[in-house]
Amino acid sequence: MFKNYLKIAWRNLVKDKTNTSLNVIGLSVAFAVAVLLGMAALFQLSFDGFHENGASIYKIVKTQQTPRGPEAGTVQPAPLAPSLEAEVPGVKRITRFLQDGALAIQGDKEIDIDIIWVDEGFFSMFSFPIIKGDGNTPLAQLSSVVLTKKAANNLFGSTDVVGKTFHLLVKGKEVPFTVSAIADDMVAETNLEFQMAGRFESHADYLDNKEQWDSQYHDVYVELEEGVSSTSFESGSRGFVDLHFKDAIEMLKRDGASADENGRYVNLELVPLADVHFTSLKNGYVSVSRSLPYLILGVAFLILFIACVNYINMSIAKSAKRLKEIGMRKTLGAQKKQLFFQFWTESLFIFLISMGIGVILSFVFVNDFKTIFNTQVSVDMLLRPSFLVGLLAMVMLITVFVGGYPAILMSRLGTIQSLKGKLESTGNNKVRDVLMVFQFGIAIALITGTLVLWGQIDYMRNKDLGYDKEQVVSFPLNGKRNSNDVIELLREELKGNPDIVSISGADINLGLGRDGSRSSSKIGFEYKGRSVTTNFLVVDHEFVQTLGIDMVLGRNFKNASDSLGVVINEAMARELGEEDPLSAQLEISNGVHIPVLGVVKDYNFKDLDRAIEPITFYMSKEWGLSYAFAKVAPHNMASSYEALENTWKKLEPNAAFLGSFLDENVDRTFNREKTTAKMVASGSVLSIILSCMGLFAMSLLIVSQRTKEIGIRKVVGASVASITYILTKDFLKLVLLAFLIASPVAWWIMGEWLQNYAYRIELSIWFFVAAGAIAVLIALLTIGTRTIRAARVNPVKSLRTE
Amino acid sequence: MLLQLKNIFKWVNTGGQRIFLLKDINLEVEEGEFISIMGPSGSGKSTLLNVIGMLDTFDEGEYHFLDESVHTLKEKYRSNLYKEYIGFVFQSYHLLDDLTVAENLEMPLLYKKVKGSERKALVADILDRFNIVGKKDLFPSQLSGGQQQLVGVARALIASPKLILADEPTGNLNSQQSEEIMELFKKLNKENGVTIIQVTHSEKNAAYGSRIINLLDGRKV
Ligand SMILES: Nc1ncnc2c1ncn2[C@@H]1O[C@H](COP(=O)(O)OP(=O)(O)OP(=O)(O)O)[C@@H](O)[C@H]1O
Ligand SMILES: [Mg+2]
């Protein structure tokens, strides 16, 4: 019997080639896209999911109630972790975690290396497999370090280097470290990545900060004892917090902060390791949001849905052609069940073929997918048992519902009606119409989303940020020389080049540079009996003119030794609340009063999703600079860039030149938006193509079913135009209905999304009109050609084919 | 007695009005009979035949087939019953276009769950009996109307039914082809003892039967 089903299934599929291939193409593409997007989403969702103890590991977040509202931060003071371990019950292991980079020196090799400084138990807490050396206590010695396979190969040219020594350049001095173990190379799904792991106590700043509770500069991860819950630990840590943050709490009270619902000012909160990748500290609260991976999964699901709708609609429409067969089989003794299985087998056939092609397609395109969408999924993910099982389950589910529904409809038809060849079913058309409205609704919503995303990105790219981003190059000072000296040397070297307008430096970059690192620095101090918080930027004296930031009051730094004052922005001036900001004296460190020299116009030194905060520029030789900024003339920009690179190579022959224009840096900060936009855009393109494939197939079927009607109408004198209109209007109505339903939904979703940005576009009606127009136009083109052709056929011919 | 209809009524409700398709039909059919149903167009001949064939339901009355009371049976048992005992022949043949002659013939056996080897044998046997061995791998569209109806009759017979129901089996055929089919029916009836009920408009075809039933507006006359 089954063989018979297969045979009939095969013949039916072959007979209707257009329909079958439309179905197979649509489903294959949808499956391929679903597999790729599914992998991308799972990749995100599985971040740091591989640690065996992961379920009991947490990141510590400190939240405090300030007069301006709650604030949350992950950076902690150095004594916190050891004190927590000693004083609060329930800690199994705890580690500080400081990400850093330094120049590693081995023989004549000098390489920039990514370092994490951690506590002894790090490798027992986290599951980074050690492949050589001491796997149990690799960090028992203060001078011990763990290198990854790749880092060892880069530095030593081999991984057989356990016991060997190399040097790190720390504050201008070469400090020796000994390799105790080699770790396997990192999987991409971790936020704890490193090339070298060393003991926290060996970090250059440790000795100064060992006992400092008010200097916060690293993360802390804690592993709780079995049976200890995060909430019981959080409440257990309250006494500890009150003891160690006593001064800070006093100050918050005095400044008029209001306590939280538990009457507290400072709390330690635990964020589960699995949530860390999705945590943001928005508005002072820890918020965990997996919306991006779920958005990706959502797009994948929608595309599958659209392809499945096509399949259902085509099967139902096609069933009209098979009425005779159904009736005949029934009179020959076929039961409903048997007919159901026959039709279902046909579906299974199509789904399995499409699935196969889909998986092959996803293999073929996985590399393009990775580059275009900026994700690090790999083919191995496809082969993981959990993924395969999920995939199979999905196909089975789809086959049951999508293949089952038309099969049930067909097997239920009455014998006599089927034999007469007439469907008495207006009900089926209703299902079809609802499904098509859904399809086009999805497509229209995705198109709207794409347009709005593009609009916002375009807005962010072109917004005047208050500084000159087109003509300024920044590059990290990642060499051996003292940073202030090297800025002077650069000035000296490039003095004769008329295209280099000016050069300066700061300790924080603007946007995201090619070194891929971002930081921010904030300080708080007392001002007239209140505490004031400001971003803090160590600069060189020519910073303001190099960046082209406008002065609104007072003056800029005059020269390198003009370091007895600060320059602030307008937001900071407002924060100080002085009528004349220039009269303010800031007591940034105890007992020293620093005058405000000038005020610059507000500029967006952080991403556009935030309002401009107060910032203070300060010059200090001790604190050093991390980035150089060079303003170039508007012409010959390429050769100016080259001149910078060559000069840098000359000054620091062993350091890479990672310069880029600030507009590129700013562009990089919305990589996430660009990726989202690309995903939604390709989703919308695919969904409109798939929907139109369905529409096309439906119009073919409808036209063939109405051949006789068309013929009769023409015989009695209908024009080509009126017939085209009759054939098209039903579908167009559906697309318009879809537009009316989808637009408010898209309006709401995109409105919510834009709320994330302090600087954003207005949701104009034109986004929606454009999306609707695009959908209608494409739909018209899809059905138009076929229907016009059908309408033009000689009526005698169409009547005879009946 | 093969089957018995007692006071069968069938109606449809349209626009609040009850239209009778069959009115008080009483009919007894013995095994081995050859019955022709006649009547003007729209008189309910096909409807009656479908009721007898259990393809259609009725609203009132009793229907006994062999020892079973059809009006009390569930669909599944009814389909088992006609699968076992009844074969259909249609005016427009109703062969499946996607299957070859042999496969069309095999299909009723598949639904009766006959074993593979036995199926082969039965198909070969019937092809032989109907003299269409040479056509077994052709598709219906490659046959003439008469040949298609021949296959239709062969398909109805392959599962050796007790009763053959034929709705205007020669309606689409020319006179020579009709004669062949009617001769075939006669032979089956005489030699194999198959009961036959046919609907026909032709007096000549009706004469092949042993009894004629006349219908008018759903009523036996
Ligand atoms: N579902 C239905 N709803 C309403 N009326 C119906 C329905 N099915 C059949 N009829 C009516 O029942 C009557 C009998 O139909 P039937 O097909 O049995 O006629 P017939 O005698 O076979 O005619 P013909 O010789 O033309 O084949 C017709 O008047 C038809 O219009
Ligand atoms: Mg009839």
Coordinates of N, CA, C and O in Angstrom, one line a residue, chain A residues 213-319:
Chain A
W213 N 38.2 50.5 48.7 CA 36.8 50.2 48.5 C 36.1 51.2 47.5 O 35.0 50.9 47.0
D214 N 36.8 52.3 47.2 CA 36.1 53.3 46.4 C 36.7 53.3 45.0 O 36.4 54.2 44.2
S215 N 37.6 52.4 44.7 CA 38.2 52.4 43.3 C 37.7 51.1 42.6 O 38.1 50.0 43.0
Q216 N 36.8 51.3 41.6 CA 36.2 50.1 41.0 C 36.7 49.9 39.6 O 36.6 50.8 38.8
Y217 N 37.2 48.7 39.3 CA 37.7 48.6 38.0 C 37.7 47.2 37.4 O 38.3 46.9 36.4
H218 N 36.9 46.3 38.0 CA 36.9 44.9 37.4 C 35.6 44.2 37.7 O 34.9 44.6 38.6
D219 N 35.2 43.2 37.0 CA 34.0 42.4 37.3 C 34.3 41.3 38.3 O 35.5 41.0 38.6
V220 N 33.2 40.8 38.9 CA 33.4 39.7 39.8 C 32.4 38.6 39.5 O 31.2 38.9 39.3
Y221 N 32.9 37.3 39.4 CA 32.0 36.2 39.2 C 32.0 35.3 40.4 O 33.1 35.1 41.0
V222 N 30.9 34.8 40.9 CA 30.8 34.0 42.1 C 30.1 32.7 41.8 O 29.2 32.6 41.0
E223 N 30.7 31.6 42.3 CA 30.0 30.3 42.2 C 29.4 30.0 43.6 O 30.2 29.9 44.6
L224 N 28.1 29.8 43.7 CA 27.5 29.5 45.0 C 27.6 28.0 45.3 O 27.6 27.2 44.5
E225 N 27.6 27.8 46.7 CA 27.5 26.4 47.1 C 26.2 25.8 46.7 O 25.2 26.5 46.5
E226 N 26.2 24.5 46.6 CA 25.0 23.8 46.2 C 23.9 24.1 47.2 O 24.1 24.2 48.4
G227 N 22.7 24.3 46.7 CA 21.6 24.6 47.6 C 21.4 26.0 48.0 O 20.5 26.4 48.7
V228 N 22.4 26.9 47.7 CA 22.3 28.3 48.0 C 21.7 29.0 46.8 O 22.2 28.9 45.7
S229 N 20.6 29.7 47.0 CA 19.9 30.4 45.9 C 20.5 31.8 45.8 O 21.0 32.4 46.8
S230 N 20.3 32.4 44.6 CA 20.9 33.8 44.4 C 20.2 34.7 45.4 O 20.8 35.7 45.9
T231 N 18.8 34.5 45.5 CA 18.1 35.5 46.4 C 18.6 35.4 47.9 O 18.8 36.4 48.6
S232 N 18.8 34.1 48.3 CA 19.3 34.0 49.7 C 20.7 34.6 49.9 O 21.0 35.2 50.9
F233 N 21.5 34.5 48.8 CA 22.8 35.1 48.9 C 22.7 36.6 48.9 O 23.4 37.3 49.7
E234 N 21.8 37.1 48.1 CA 21.7 38.6 48.0 C 21.2 39.1 49.3 O 21.8 40.1 49.8
S235 N 20.3 38.5 50.0 CA 19.8 39.0 51.3 C 20.9 38.7 52.3 O 21.1 39.6 53.2
G236 N 21.6 37.6 52.2 CA 22.7 37.3 53.1 C 23.9 38.3 53.0 O 24.7 38.5 54.0
S237 N 23.9 39.1 51.9 CA 25.1 40.0 51.7 C 24.8 41.4 52.3 O 25.6 42.3 52.2
R238 N 23.6 41.6 52.8 CA 23.2 43.0 53.2 C 24.1 43.5 54.3 O 24.5 44.7 54.2
G239 N 24.3 42.7 55.3 CA 25.1 43.1 56.4 C 26.5 43.5 55.9 O 27.1 44.5 56.3
F240 N 27.0 42.7 55.0 CA 28.3 42.9 54.4 C 28.4 44.2 53.7 O 29.3 45.0 53.9
V241 N 27.3 44.5 52.9 CA 27.3 45.8 52.2 C 27.2 47.0 53.1 O 28.0 47.9 53.0
D242 N 26.4 46.9 54.1 CA 26.3 48.0 55.1 C 27.6 48.3 55.8 O 27.9 49.4 56.1
L243 N 28.4 47.2 56.0 CA 29.6 47.4 56.7 C 30.7 48.0 55.8 O 31.3 49.1 56.1
H244 N 30.8 47.5 54.6 CA 31.9 47.9 53.7 C 31.6 49.2 52.9 O 32.5 49.9 52.4
F245 N 30.3 49.4 52.6 CA 30.0 50.6 51.8 C 29.4 51.7 52.7 O 28.6 52.5 52.2
K246 N 29.8 51.7 54.0 CA 29.1 52.6 55.0 C 29.2 54.0 54.5 O 28.2 54.8 54.5
D247 N 30.4 54.5 54.1 CA 30.6 55.9 53.8 C 29.8 56.2 52.5 O 29.1 57.3 52.5
A248 N 29.8 55.4 51.6 CA 29.1 55.6 50.4 C 27.6 55.8 50.7 O 26.9 56.7 50.2
I249 N 27.1 54.9 51.6 CA 25.6 54.9 51.9 C 25.3 56.2 52.6 O 24.3 56.9 52.4
E250 N 26.2 56.6 53.6 CA 26.0 57.9 54.3 C 25.9 59.0 53.3 O 25.0 59.9 53.4
M251 N 26.7 59.0 52.3 CA 26.7 60.1 51.3 C 25.5 60.2 50.5 O 24.9 61.2 50.3
L252 N 25.0 59.0 50.1 CA 23.8 58.9 49.3 C 22.6 59.5 50.1 O 21.8 60.2 49.6
K253 N 22.6 59.1 51.4 CA 21.5 59.6 52.3 C 21.5 61.1 52.4 O 20.5 61.8 52.3
R254 N 22.7 61.6 52.6 CA 22.9 63.0 52.8 C 22.5 63.8 51.6 O 21.8 64.8 51.6
D255 N 22.8 63.2 50.4 CA 22.4 63.9 49.1 C 20.9 63.8 48.8 O 20.5 64.3 47.8
G256 N 20.2 63.1 49.6 CA 18.8 63.1 49.4 C 18.3 62.0 48.5 O 17.2 62.1 47.9
A257 N 19.1 60.9 48.4 CA 18.6 59.7 47.6 C 17.5 59.1 48.4 O 17.5 59.1 49.6
S258 N 16.5 58.5 47.7 CA 15.5 57.8 48.4 C 15.7 56.3 48.4 O 16.2 55.8 47.3
A259 N 15.4 55.6 49.5 CA 15.8 54.2 49.6 C 14.9 53.4 48.7 O 13.8 53.8 48.3
D260 N 15.3 52.1 48.4 CA 14.4 51.3 47.5 C 13.3 50.7 48.4 O 13.2 51.0 49.6
E261 N 12.5 49.7 47.8 CA 11.4 49.3 48.6 C 11.8 48.5 49.9 O 11.0 48.3 50.8
N262 N 13.0 48.0 49.9 CA 13.5 47.4 51.1 C 14.2 48.3 52.1 O 14.8 47.9 53.1
G263 N 14.1 49.6 51.8 CA 14.7 50.6 52.7 C 16.2 50.6 52.6 O 16.9 51.0 53.5
R264 N 16.7 50.2 51.4 CA 18.2 50.1 51.2 C 18.7 51.0 50.2 O 18.0 51.4 49.3
Y265 N 20.0 51.4 50.3 CA 20.6 52.3 49.4 C 21.6 51.6 48.4 O 21.7 52.0 47.3
V266 N 22.3 50.6 48.9 CA 23.2 49.8 48.1 C 22.9 48.4 48.2 O 22.7 47.9 49.3
N267 N 22.9 47.6 47.1 CA 22.7 46.2 47.1 C 23.6 45.5 46.2 O 24.1 46.1 45.2
L268 N 23.9 44.3 46.5 CA 24.6 43.4 45.6 C 23.6 42.5 44.9 O 22.7 41.9 45.6
E269 N 23.6 42.4 43.6 CA 22.6 41.5 42.9 C 23.4 40.5 42.1 O 24.5 40.8 41.7
L270 N 22.8 39.4 41.9 CA 23.5 38.3 41.1 C 22.8 38.1 39.8 O 21.6 38.0 39.8
V271 N 23.6 38.2 38.7 CA 23.0 37.9 37.4 C 23.5 36.5 37.0 O 24.7 36.3 36.9
P272 N 22.6 35.6 36.7 CA 23.0 34.2 36.3 C 23.9 34.3 35.1 O 23.7 35.1 34.2
L273 N 24.9 33.4 35.0 CA 25.9 33.4 33.9 C 25.2 33.4 32.6 O 25.6 34.0 31.6
A274 N 24.1 32.6 32.5 CA 23.4 32.4 31.2 C 22.8 33.7 30.8 O 22.6 33.9 29.6
D275 N 22.5 34.6 31.7 CA 21.9 35.9 31.4 C 22.9 37.0 31.1 O 22.5 38.1 30.6
V276 N 24.2 36.8 31.4 CA 25.1 37.9 31.3 C 25.2 38.5 29.9 O 25.2 39.7 29.7
H277 N 25.2 37.6 28.9 CA 25.3 38.1 27.5 C 24.1 39.0 27.1 O 24.2 39.8 26.2
F278 N 23.0 38.9 27.8 CA 21.8 39.6 27.5 C 21.5 40.7 28.5 O 20.4 41.2 28.5
T279 N 22.4 41.0 29.3 CA 22.2 42.0 30.4 C 22.6 43.4 29.9 O 23.7 43.6 29.4
S280 N 21.7 44.3 30.2 CA 22.1 45.7 30.0 C 21.7 46.4 31.3 O 20.8 46.0 32.0
L281 N 22.4 47.5 31.6 CA 22.2 48.2 32.8 C 21.4 49.4 32.5 O 21.9 50.5 32.7
K282 N 20.2 49.3 31.9 CA 19.4 50.4 31.5 C 18.8 51.1 32.6 O 18.2 50.5 33.5
N283 N 18.8 52.4 32.6 CA 18.1 53.3 33.6 C 18.4 52.8 35.0 O 17.6 53.0 35.9
G284 N 19.6 52.3 35.2 CA 20.0 52.0 36.6 C 19.5 50.6 37.1 O 19.7 50.3 38.2
Y285 N 18.8 49.9 36.2 CA 18.4 48.6 36.6 C 19.1 47.5 35.8 O 19.4 47.8 34.6
V286 N 19.2 46.3 36.4 CA 19.7 45.2 35.6 C 18.6 44.7 34.7 O 17.5 44.4 35.3
S287 N 18.7 44.8 33.4 CA 17.6 44.2 32.6 C 18.2 43.2 31.7 O 19.2 43.4 31.0
V288 N 17.5 42.0 31.7 CA 17.9 40.9 30.8 C 17.0 40.9 29.7 O 15.8 40.8 29.8
S289 N 17.5 41.0 28.4 CA 16.6 41.0 27.3 C 17.2 40.1 26.2 O 18.3 40.3 25.7
R290 N 16.5 39.1 25.8 CA 16.9 38.2 24.7 C 16.2 38.6 23.5 O 16.0 37.7 22.6
S291 N 15.9 39.8 23.3 CA 15.0 40.2 22.2 C 15.7 40.0 20.8 O 15.0 39.6 19.9
L292 N 17.0 40.2 20.8 CA 17.6 40.1 19.4 C 17.5 38.6 18.9 O 17.0 38.4 17.8
P293 N 18.0 37.6 19.7 CA 17.9 36.3 19.2 C 16.4 35.9 19.0 O 16.2 35.1 18.0
Y294 N 15.5 36.4 19.8 CA 14.1 36.0 19.6 C 13.6 36.7 18.4 O 12.8 36.1 17.7
L295 N 14.1 37.9 18.1 CA 13.7 38.5 16.8 C 14.1 37.7 15.6 O 13.4 37.5 14.7
I296 N 15.4 37.2 15.7 CA 15.9 36.4 14.7 C 15.1 35.1 14.5 O 14.7 34.8 13.4
L297 N 14.8 34.5 15.6 CA 14.0 33.3 15.5 C 12.6 33.6 15.0 O 12.0 32.9 14.2
G298 N 12.1 34.8 15.4 CA 10.8 35.2 14.9 C 10.8 35.4 13.4 O 9.9 34.9 12.7
V299 N 11.8 36.0 12.8 CA 11.9 36.2 11.4 C 12.0 34.8 10.7 O 11.3 34.5 9.7
A300 N 12.8 33.9 11.3 CA 12.9 32.5 10.7 C 11.5 31.9 10.7 O 11.1 31.3 9.7
F301 N 10.8 32.0 11.8 CA 9.5 31.4 12.0 C 8.5 32.0 10.9 O 7.8 31.3 10.3
L302 N 8.6 33.3 10.8 CA 7.6 33.9 9.9 C 7.9 33.5 8.4 O 6.9 33.2 7.7
I303 N 9.1 33.3 8.1 CA 9.4 32.9 6.7 C 9.0 31.5 6.5 O 8.3 31.2 5.5
L304 N 9.2 30.6 7.5 CA 8.7 29.3 7.4 C 7.2 29.3 7.2 O 6.6 28.6 6.4
F305 N 6.6 30.1 8.1 CA 5.1 30.2 8.1 C 4.6 30.6 6.7 O 3.7 30.0 6.1
I306 N 5.3 31.6 6.1 CA 4.8 32.0 4.7 C 4.9 30.9 3.7 O 4.0 30.6 2.9
A307 N 6.1 30.2 3.8 CA 6.2 29.1 2.8 C 5.2 28.0 3.1 O 4.7 27.4 2.1
C308 N 4.9 27.7 4.3 CA 3.9 26.7 4.6 C 2.5 27.1 4.2 O 1.8 26.3 3.7
V309 N 2.2 28.4 4.3 CA 0.9 28.9 3.9 C 0.8 28.6 2.4 O -0.2 28.2 1.9
N310 N 1.9 28.9 1.6 CA 1.9 28.7 0.2 C 1.5 27.2 -0.1 O 0.7 26.9 -0.9
Y311 N 2.2 26.4 0.7 CA 2.0 24.9 0.5 C 0.5 24.6 0.7 O -0.1 23.9 -0.1
I312 N 0.0 25.0 1.8 CA -1.4 24.7 2.2 C -2.4 25.2 1.1 O -3.2 24.5 0.6
N313 N -2.2 26.5 0.7 CA -3.1 27.1 -0.2 C -3.0 26.4 -1.6 O -4.0 26.1 -2.2
M314 N -1.8 26.1 -2.0 CA -1.7 25.4 -3.3 C -2.3 24.0 -3.2 O -3.0 23.6 -4.2
S315 N -2.1 23.3 -2.1 CA -2.7 22.0 -2.0 C -4.2 22.0 -2.1 O -4.8 21.2 -2.8
I316 N -4.8 23.0 -1.4 CA -6.2 23.1 -1.3 C -6.7 23.4 -2.7 O -7.7 22.8 -3.2
A317 N -6.1 24.4 -3.3 CA -6.5 24.8 -4.7 C -6.4 23.7 -5.7 O -7.3 23.5 -6.5
K318 N -5.3 22.9 -5.5 CA -5.1 21.8 -6.4 C -6.1 20.7 -6.2 O -6.4 20.0 -7.1
S319 N -6.6 20.6 -5.0 CA -7.5 19.5 -4.7 C -8.7 19.5 -5.6 O -9.3 18.5 -5.9

